[in-house]
Amino acid sequence: MGEAIVWLVNAVITLLVWAIIGSAILSWLFAFDVINHRNRFVNQLATFLDTVTRPILEPFRRIIPPLGGIDISPIVVLLLLQFVRILFNNMAAPSLIMLLG
Protein backbone atom coordinates (compact mmCIF):
# COMPACT_ATOMS: atom_id res chain seq x y z
CA MET A 1 0.00 0.00 0.00
CA GLY A 2 2.80 2.42 0.88
CA GLU A 3 4.59 1.80 -2.41
CA ALA A 4 1.37 2.51 -4.32
CA ILE A 5 0.97 5.87 -2.56
CA VAL A 6 4.60 6.76 -3.29
CA TRP A 7 4.08 5.82 -6.94
CA LEU A 8 0.88 7.90 -7.11
CA VAL A 9 2.53 11.00 -5.64
CA ASN A 10 5.45 10.69 -8.06
CA ALA A 11 3.09 10.12 -11.01
CA VAL A 12 1.01 13.21 -10.15
CA ILE A 13 4.14 15.36 -9.88
CA THR A 14 5.39 14.01 -13.21
CA LEU A 15 2.06 14.76 -14.90
CA LEU A 16 2.09 18.29 -13.50
CA VAL A 17 5.62 18.83 -14.78
CA TRP A 18 4.63 17.68 -18.29
CA ALA A 19 1.45 19.79 -18.21
CA ILE A 20 3.46 22.91 -17.31
CA ILE A 21 6.02 22.20 -20.03
CA GLY A 22 3.25 21.59 -22.59
CA SER A 23 1.45 24.76 -21.59
CA ALA A 24 4.65 26.81 -21.91
CA ILE A 25 5.43 25.34 -25.33
CA LEU A 26 1.90 26.04 -26.57
CA SER A 27 2.07 29.62 -25.32
CA TRP A 28 5.33 30.13 -27.24
CA LEU A 29 3.83 28.60 -30.37
CA PHE A 30 0.84 30.95 -30.05
CA ALA A 31 3.11 33.95 -29.43
CA PHE A 32 5.20 33.28 -32.54
CA ASP A 33 2.14 32.52 -34.67
CA VAL A 34 3.23 28.96 -35.41
CA ILE A 35 -0.22 27.67 -34.45
CA ASN A 36 -3.46 29.49 -33.77
CA HIS A 37 -6.51 29.14 -31.55
CA ARG A 38 -8.84 28.57 -34.49
CA ASN A 39 -7.73 24.95 -34.71
CA ARG A 40 -10.30 23.16 -32.55
CA PHE A 41 -7.94 20.49 -31.18
CA VAL A 42 -5.23 23.01 -30.35
CA ASN A 43 -7.76 25.26 -28.65
CA GLN A 44 -9.13 22.39 -26.54
CA LEU A 45 -5.63 21.25 -25.62
CA ALA A 46 -4.61 24.78 -24.63
CA THR A 47 -7.79 25.21 -22.56
CA PHE A 48 -7.20 21.89 -20.80
CA LEU A 49 -3.55 22.64 -20.02
CA ASP A 50 -4.46 26.13 -18.82
CA THR A 51 -7.18 24.70 -16.57
CA VAL A 52 -4.74 22.21 -15.06
CA THR A 53 -1.77 24.54 -14.60
CA ARG A 54 -3.43 27.86 -13.72
CA PRO A 55 -4.16 26.99 -10.04
CA ILE A 56 -0.52 26.07 -9.55
CA LEU A 57 1.06 28.91 -11.52
CA GLU A 58 -1.24 31.80 -10.58
CA PRO A 59 0.04 32.36 -7.00
CA PHE A 60 3.59 32.53 -8.33
CA ARG A 61 2.59 34.86 -11.17
CA ARG A 62 1.23 37.30 -8.57
CA ILE A 63 4.55 37.27 -6.69
CA ILE A 64 7.13 37.01 -9.48
CA PRO A 65 7.10 39.86 -12.00
CA PRO A 66 7.81 39.09 -15.66
CA LEU A 67 11.45 39.64 -16.57
CA GLY A 68 11.64 41.51 -19.84
CA GLY A 69 8.12 40.40 -20.72
CA ILE A 70 8.94 36.74 -20.06
CA ASP A 71 6.96 34.86 -17.41
CA ILE A 72 9.44 32.82 -15.38
CA SER A 73 6.88 31.42 -12.94
CA PRO A 74 6.72 28.05 -14.79
CA ILE A 75 10.46 27.63 -14.26
CA VAL A 76 10.13 28.41 -10.56
CA VAL A 77 7.20 25.99 -10.20
CA LEU A 78 9.10 23.25 -12.05
CA LEU A 79 12.06 23.68 -9.70
CA LEU A 80 9.76 23.59 -6.67
CA LEU A 81 7.99 20.46 -7.93
CA GLN A 82 11.34 18.71 -8.36
CA PHE A 83 12.33 19.84 -4.86
CA VAL A 84 9.08 18.47 -3.43
CA ARG A 85 9.59 15.17 -5.27
CA ILE A 86 13.12 14.75 -3.90
CA LEU A 87 12.04 15.76 -0.40
CA PHE A 88 9.09 13.35 -0.48
CA ASN A 89 11.15 10.45 -1.86
CA ASN A 90 13.97 10.92 0.64
CA MET A 91 12.03 11.76 3.78
CA ALA A 92 8.39 10.73 3.65
CA ALA A 93 8.41 7.77 1.28
CA PRO A 94 10.61 5.43 3.35
CA SER A 95 8.51 6.07 6.47
CA LEU A 96 5.30 5.62 4.53
CA ILE A 97 6.46 2.32 3.05
CA MET A 98 7.56 1.04 6.47
CA LEU A 99 4.30 2.15 8.09
CA LEU A 100 1.91 0.82 5.46
CA GLY A 101 4.03 -1.95 4.01
PDB file of C-alpha atoms in Angstrom:
ATOM      1  CA  MET A   1       0.000   0.000   0.000  1.00  0.00           C
ATOM      2  CA  GLY A   2       2.797   2.423   0.876  1.00  0.00           C
ATOM      3  CA  GLU A   3       4.589   1.799  -2.412  1.00  0.00           C
ATOM      4  CA  ALA A   4       1.372   2.512  -4.316  1.00  0.00           C
ATOM      5  CA  ILE A   5       0.971   5.870  -2.562  1.00  0.00           C
ATOM      6  CA  VAL A   6       4.599   6.760  -3.288  1.00  0.00           C
ATOM      7  CA  TRP A   7       4.083   5.818  -6.942  1.00  0.00           C
ATOM      8  CA  LEU A   8       0.880   7.899  -7.108  1.00  0.00           C
ATOM      9  CA  VAL A   9       2.528  11.003  -5.639  1.00  0.00           C
ATOM     10  CA  ASN A  10       5.453  10.694  -8.062  1.00  0.00           C
ATOM     11  CA  ALA A  11       3.091  10.119 -11.008  1.00  0.00           C
ATOM     12  CA  VAL A  12       1.011  13.211 -10.155  1.00  0.00           C
ATOM     13  CA  ILE A  13       4.136  15.360  -9.876  1.00  0.00           C
ATOM     14  CA  THR A  14       5.394  14.006 -13.214  1.00  0.00           C
ATOM     15  CA  LEU A  15       2.061  14.756 -14.901  1.00  0.00           C
ATOM     16  CA  LEU A  16       2.089  18.293 -13.495  1.00  0.00           C
ATOM     17  CA  VAL A  17       5.623  18.826 -14.783  1.00  0.00           C
ATOM     18  CA  TRP A  18       4.629  17.677 -18.289  1.00  0.00           C
ATOM     19  CA  ALA A  19       1.452  19.789 -18.211  1.00  0.00           C
ATOM     20  CA  ILE A  20       3.459  22.906 -17.307  1.00  0.00           C
ATOM     21  CA  ILE A  21       6.019  22.198 -20.034  1.00  0.00           C
ATOM     22  CA  GLY A  22       3.252  21.590 -22.593  1.00  0.00           C
ATOM     23  CA  SER A  23       1.452  24.761 -21.589  1.00  0.00           C
ATOM     24  CA  ALA A  24       4.652  26.805 -21.908  1.00  0.00           C
ATOM     25  CA  ILE A  25       5.433  25.339 -25.332  1.00  0.00           C
ATOM     26  CA  LEU A  26       1.899  26.040 -26.566  1.00  0.00           C
ATOM     27  CA  SER A  27       2.071  29.625 -25.316  1.00  0.00           C
ATOM     28  CA  TRP A  28       5.333  30.127 -27.236  1.00  0.00           C
ATOM     29  CA  LEU A  29       3.826  28.603 -30.369  1.00  0.00           C
ATOM     30  CA  PHE A  30       0.840  30.953 -30.053  1.00  0.00           C
ATOM     31  CA  ALA A  31       3.107  33.949 -29.430  1.00  0.00           C
ATOM     32  CA  PHE A  32       5.201  33.280 -32.535  1.00  0.00           C
ATOM     33  CA  ASP A  33       2.139  32.522 -34.668  1.00  0.00           C
ATOM     34  CA  VAL A  34       3.226  28.960 -35.414  1.00  0.00           C
ATOM     35  CA  ILE A  35      -0.224  27.673 -34.451  1.00  0.00           C
ATOM     36  CA  ASN A  36      -3.464  29.494 -33.767  1.00  0.00           C
ATOM     37  CA  HIS A  37      -6.506  29.142 -31.547  1.00  0.00           C
ATOM     38  CA  ARG A  38      -8.839  28.571 -34.491  1.00  0.00           C
ATOM     39  CA  ASN A  39      -7.729  24.950 -34.711  1.00  0.00           C
ATOM     40  CA  ARG A  40     -10.305  23.161 -32.548  1.00  0.00           C
ATOM     41  CA  PHE A  41      -7.943  20.489 -31.184  1.00  0.00           C
ATOM     42  CA  VAL A  42      -5.228  23.010 -30.347  1.00  0.00           C
ATOM     43  CA  ASN A  43      -7.762  25.261 -28.652  1.00  0.00           C
ATOM     44  CA  GLN A  44      -9.135  22.394 -26.541  1.00  0.00           C
ATOM     45  CA  LEU A  45      -5.633  21.254 -25.622  1.00  0.00           C
ATOM     46  CA  ALA A  46      -4.610  24.784 -24.630  1.00  0.00           C
ATOM     47  CA  THR A  47      -7.786  25.206 -22.565  1.00  0.00           C
ATOM     48  CA  PHE A  48      -7.201  21.888 -20.804  1.00  0.00           C
ATOM     49  CA  LEU A  49      -3.552  22.641 -20.025  1.00  0.00           C
ATOM     50  CA  ASP A  50      -4.458  26.130 -18.820  1.00  0.00           C
ATOM     51  CA  THR A  51      -7.178  24.705 -16.569  1.00  0.00           C
ATOM     52  CA  VAL A  52      -4.739  22.211 -15.058  1.00  0.00           C
ATOM     53  CA  THR A  53      -1.770  24.539 -14.603  1.00  0.00           C
ATOM     54  CA  ARG A  54      -3.430  27.863 -13.718  1.00  0.00           C
ATOM     55  CA  PRO A  55      -4.160  26.993 -10.041  1.00  0.00           C
ATOM     56  CA  ILE A  56      -0.516  26.069  -9.546  1.00  0.00           C
ATOM     57  CA  LEU A  57       1.062  28.909 -11.520  1.00  0.00           C
ATOM     58  CA  GLU A  58      -1.243  31.797 -10.582  1.00  0.00           C
ATOM     59  CA  PRO A  59       0.035  32.362  -7.000  1.00  0.00           C
ATOM     60  CA  PHE A  60       3.594  32.526  -8.334  1.00  0.00           C
ATOM     61  CA  ARG A  61       2.593  34.861 -11.174  1.00  0.00           C
ATOM     62  CA  ARG A  62       1.233  37.298  -8.570  1.00  0.00           C
ATOM     63  CA  ILE A  63       4.547  37.272  -6.686  1.00  0.00           C
ATOM     64  CA  ILE A  64       7.134  37.009  -9.480  1.00  0.00           C
ATOM     65  CA  PRO A  65       7.101  39.865 -12.001  1.00  0.00           C
ATOM     66  CA  PRO A  66       7.806  39.088 -15.657  1.00  0.00           C
ATOM     67  CA  LEU A  67      11.445  39.636 -16.566  1.00  0.00           C
ATOM     68  CA  GLY A  68      11.643  41.509 -19.843  1.00  0.00           C
ATOM     69  CA  GLY A  69       8.122  40.404 -20.718  1.00  0.00           C
ATOM     70  CA  ILE A  70       8.937  36.736 -20.058  1.00  0.00           C
ATOM     71  CA  ASP A  71       6.959  34.864 -17.413  1.00  0.00           C
ATOM     72  CA  ILE A  72       9.440  32.820 -15.375  1.00  0.00           C
ATOM     73  CA  SER A  73       6.877  31.422 -12.943  1.00  0.00           C
ATOM     74  CA  PRO A  74       6.721  28.049 -14.787  1.00  0.00           C
ATOM     75  CA  ILE A  75      10.462  27.633 -14.262  1.00  0.00           C
ATOM     76  CA  VAL A  76      10.127  28.415 -10.560  1.00  0.00           C
ATOM     77  CA  VAL A  77       7.203  25.993 -10.198  1.00  0.00           C
ATOM     78  CA  LEU A  78       9.100  23.247 -12.051  1.00  0.00           C
ATOM     79  CA  LEU A  79      12.058  23.680  -9.704  1.00  0.00           C
ATOM     80  CA  LEU A  80       9.759  23.585  -6.673  1.00  0.00           C
ATOM     81  CA  LEU A  81       7.991  20.459  -7.928  1.00  0.00           C
ATOM     82  CA  GLN A  82      11.337  18.708  -8.356  1.00  0.00           C
ATOM     83  CA  PHE A  83      12.334  19.842  -4.856  1.00  0.00           C
ATOM     84  CA  VAL A  84       9.079  18.468  -3.427  1.00  0.00           C
ATOM     85  CA  ARG A  85       9.589  15.166  -5.266  1.00  0.00           C
ATOM     86  CA  ILE A  86      13.121  14.752  -3.900  1.00  0.00           C
ATOM     87  CA  LEU A  87      12.042  15.762  -0.403  1.00  0.00           C
ATOM     88  CA  PHE A  88       9.093  13.349  -0.477  1.00  0.00           C
ATOM     89  CA  ASN A  89      11.146  10.449  -1.856  1.00  0.00           C
ATOM     90  CA  ASN A  90      13.973  10.918   0.641  1.00  0.00           C
ATOM     91  CA  MET A  91      12.028  11.758   3.782  1.00  0.00           C
ATOM     92  CA  ALA A  92       8.386  10.735   3.651  1.00  0.00           C
ATOM     93  CA  ALA A  93       8.407   7.770   1.279  1.00  0.00           C
ATOM     94  CA  PRO A  94      10.611   5.433   3.351  1.00  0.00           C
ATOM     95  CA  SER A  95       8.512   6.073   6.474  1.00  0.00           C
ATOM     96  CA  LEU A  96       5.299   5.624   4.533  1.00  0.00           C
ATOM     97  CA  ILE A  97       6.461   2.322   3.051  1.00  0.00           C
ATOM     98  CA  MET A  98       7.556   1.038   6.473  1.00  0.00           C
ATOM     99  CA  LEU A  99       4.300   2.151   8.091  1.00  0.00           C
ATOM    100  CA  LEU A 100       1.909   0.821   5.461  1.00  0.00           C
ATOM    101  CA  GLY A 101       4.035  -1.948   4.009  1.00  0.00           C
TER     102      GLY A 101
END
